[in-house]
mmCIF file of C-alpha atoms in Angstrom:
data_model
loop_
_atom_site.group_PDB
_atom_site.id
_atom_site.type_symbol
_atom_site.label_atom_id
_atom_site.label_comp_id
_atom_site.label_asym_id
_atom_site.label_seq_id
_atom_site.Cartn_x
_atom_site.Cartn_y
_atom_site.Cartn_z
ATOM 1 C CA SER A 1 -67.744 -50.976 24.575
ATOM 2 C CA PRO A 2 -65.889 -54.038 22.211
ATOM 3 C CA GLU A 3 -64.666 -53.081 18.870
ATOM 4 C CA THR A 4 -66.321 -54.017 16.009
ATOM 5 C CA SER A 5 -64.698 -54.893 12.620
ATOM 6 C CA ASP A 6 -65.905 -55.615 9.389
ATOM 7 C CA SER A 7 -62.961 -56.939 7.811
ATOM 8 C CA LEU A 8 -62.700 -60.416 6.718
ATOM 9 C CA PRO A 9 -60.548 -63.265 8.704
ATOM 10 C CA GLU A 10 -57.234 -63.387 7.293
ATOM 11 C CA SER A 11 -57.041 -66.782 4.924
ATOM 12 C CA PRO A 12 -54.316 -68.880 6.582
ATOM 13 C CA GLU A 13 -51.059 -68.823 4.874
ATOM 14 C CA ILE A 14 -48.018 -71.055 4.125
ATOM 15 C CA GLN A 15 -44.478 -69.945 4.138
ATOM 16 C CA LEU A 16 -42.179 -71.601 1.715
ATOM 17 C CA GLU A 17 -38.544 -71.735 2.080
ATOM 18 C CA PHE A 18 -36.771 -72.792 -1.167
ATOM 19 C CA LEU A 19 -33.169 -73.921 -0.723
ATOM 20 C CA GLY A 20 -31.029 -74.429 -3.809
ATOM 21 C CA PRO A 21 -29.668 -77.839 -4.623
ATOM 22 C CA LYS A 22 -26.038 -76.677 -3.713
ATOM 23 C CA PRO A 23 -24.958 -75.320 -0.264
ATOM 24 C CA GLY A 24 -24.367 -71.705 -0.630
ATOM 25 C CA ASP A 25 -27.278 -71.592 -2.928
ATOM 26 C CA GLU A 26 -29.797 -68.336 -2.438
ATOM 27 C CA VAL A 27 -32.492 -69.066 0.155
ATOM 28 C CA ARG A 28 -35.973 -67.915 -1.251
ATOM 29 C CA ILE A 29 -38.772 -67.312 1.022
ATOM 30 C CA VAL A 30 -42.346 -66.689 -0.382
ATOM 31 C CA LYS A 31 -45.912 -67.121 1.166
ATOM 32 C CA SER A 32 -48.968 -68.208 -0.346
ATOM 33 C CA LYS A 33 -52.571 -68.726 0.680
ATOM 34 C CA SER A 34 -53.139 -72.369 2.195
ATOM 35 C CA GLY A 35 -54.801 -74.484 -0.525
ATOM 36 C CA ASP A 36 -54.615 -72.257 -3.142
ATOM 37 C CA LYS A 37 -51.873 -73.043 -5.415
ATOM 38 C CA LEU A 38 -49.734 -75.915 -6.662
ATOM 39 C CA MET A 39 -46.207 -75.793 -5.644
ATOM 40 C CA ARG A 40 -45.181 -75.323 -9.415
ATOM 41 C CA THR A 41 -47.203 -72.545 -10.038
ATOM 42 C CA ILE A 42 -45.925 -70.872 -6.975
ATOM 43 C CA MET A 43 -42.332 -71.437 -7.868
ATOM 44 C CA LEU A 44 -42.767 -70.279 -11.691
ATOM 45 C CA ASP A 45 -44.769 -67.295 -10.448
ATOM 46 C CA ASN A 46 -41.625 -66.085 -7.985
ATOM 47 C CA LYS A 47 -39.217 -67.061 -10.640
ATOM 48 C CA ILE A 48 -37.488 -69.992 -8.603
ATOM 49 C CA GLU A 49 -35.593 -72.100 -10.544
ATOM 50 C CA LEU A 50 -37.758 -75.621 -10.977
ATOM 51 C CA TYR A 51 -36.034 -77.328 -14.035
ATOM 52 C CA ALA A 52 -32.619 -78.592 -14.518
ATOM 53 C CA THR A 53 -31.507 -78.184 -17.814
ATOM 54 C CA TYR A 54 -33.405 -81.213 -19.587
ATOM 55 C CA GLY A 55 -36.382 -80.371 -17.679
ATOM 56 C CA LYS A 56 -36.340 -76.724 -19.014
ATOM 57 C CA LEU A 57 -36.495 -78.069 -22.603
ATOM 58 C CA MET A 58 -38.651 -81.046 -22.397
ATOM 59 C CA ASN A 59 -41.282 -80.628 -19.281
ATOM 60 C CA CYS A 60 -44.868 -81.232 -19.841
ATOM 61 C CA GLY A 61 -46.169 -77.810 -18.573
ATOM 62 C CA GLY A 62 -47.299 -79.140 -15.269
ATOM 63 C CA GLY A 63 -49.593 -82.165 -16.858
ATOM 64 C CA GLY A 64 -47.951 -84.567 -14.749
ATOM 65 C CA SER A 65 -46.732 -86.474 -17.499
ATOM 66 C CA CYS A 66 -42.717 -86.016 -17.609
ATOM 67 C CA GLY A 67 -41.750 -86.235 -13.711
ATOM 68 C CA THR A 68 -38.953 -83.149 -14.494
ATOM 69 C CA CYS A 69 -40.405 -80.951 -11.563
ATOM 70 C CA ILE A 70 -39.099 -83.210 -8.514
ATOM 71 C CA VAL A 71 -38.621 -81.272 -5.367
ATOM 72 C CA GLU A 72 -37.549 -82.715 -2.072
ATOM 73 C CA ILE A 73 -39.879 -81.452 0.985
ATOM 74 C CA ILE A 74 -37.558 -81.096 3.965
ATOM 75 C CA GLN A 75 -39.864 -79.945 6.314
ATOM 76 C CA GLY A 76 -43.698 -79.318 6.386
ATOM 77 C CA LYS A 77 -45.135 -82.461 4.474
ATOM 78 C CA GLU A 78 -48.082 -82.611 6.724
ATOM 79 C CA LEU A 79 -48.994 -78.887 4.830
ATOM 80 C CA LEU A 80 -49.354 -80.941 1.396
ATOM 81 C CA ASN A 81 -51.637 -82.857 -0.127
ATOM 82 C CA GLU A 82 -51.116 -86.704 -0.184
ATOM 83 C CA ARG A 83 -49.497 -87.873 -3.212
ATOM 84 C CA ARG A 84 -51.526 -88.443 -6.354
ATOM 85 C CA ASN A 85 -51.411 -91.568 -8.820
ATOM 86 C CA THR A 86 -49.263 -89.695 -11.119
ATOM 87 C CA GLU A 87 -46.721 -89.152 -8.322
ATOM 88 C CA PHE A 88 -46.878 -92.975 -7.311
ATOM 89 C CA ARG A 89 -45.945 -93.891 -10.530
ATOM 90 C CA TYR A 90 -42.831 -91.435 -11.152
ATOM 91 C CA LEU A 91 -41.692 -91.855 -7.745
ATOM 92 C CA LYS A 92 -42.594 -95.195 -6.876
ATOM 93 C CA ASN A 93 -38.616 -96.039 -5.808
ATOM 94 C CA LYS A 94 -37.810 -92.791 -4.646
ATOM 95 C CA PRO A 95 -37.857 -91.489 -0.743
ATOM 96 C CA GLU A 96 -41.492 -90.163 0.600
ATOM 97 C CA THR A 97 -39.914 -86.599 0.831
ATOM 98 C CA TRP A 98 -39.799 -86.442 -3.070
ATOM 99 C CA ARG A 99 -42.821 -84.635 -4.639
ATOM 100 C CA LEU A 100 -43.651 -83.724 -8.197
ATOM 101 C CA ALA A 101 -44.395 -79.776 -7.938
ATOM 102 C CA CYS A 102 -47.231 -80.235 -10.616
ATOM 103 C CA GLN A 103 -49.111 -82.250 -8.214
ATOM 104 C CA THR A 104 -48.538 -80.610 -5.222
ATOM 105 C CA ILE A 105 -50.815 -78.498 -3.697
ATOM 106 C CA VAL A 106 -49.670 -76.293 -0.787
ATOM 107 C CA GLY A 107 -51.900 -76.209 2.018
ATOM 108 C CA ASP A 108 -55.845 -77.213 2.296
ATOM 109 C CA LYS A 109 -57.077 -73.986 2.963
ATOM 110 C CA GLU A 110 -57.529 -74.452 6.607
ATOM 111 C CA ASN A 111 -53.923 -75.267 7.636
ATOM 112 C CA SER A 112 -50.932 -72.651 8.019
ATOM 113 C CA GLY A 113 -47.309 -73.282 8.533
ATOM 114 C CA LYS A 114 -43.865 -73.365 7.020
ATOM 115 C CA VAL A 115 -42.584 -75.901 4.310
ATOM 116 C CA ILE A 116 -39.084 -76.272 3.555
#
């Protein structure tokens, strides 16, 4: 007879690999439920450095009004939401790989994969 399971199917997960700004910096790997959190929240929850010196003192707390939480997406940008109007304003002349962590939703509740 076939086995039955009462457990719910697992939610898709996104694996995030955070590289420091300098060669040789520690690489941090964390997982997050797809579509559940902003990149900023994931980084702060896992004590991953997000802000440079100025940003530590003068960030807007995730409101999208300062532009100090810029991250570069090396791989997996298709697993993130599209740029929002706030990002278009702060990143107008910047590479498409740059995102504001406070505006970037990781996953869409259905996809899974890896973001670097």
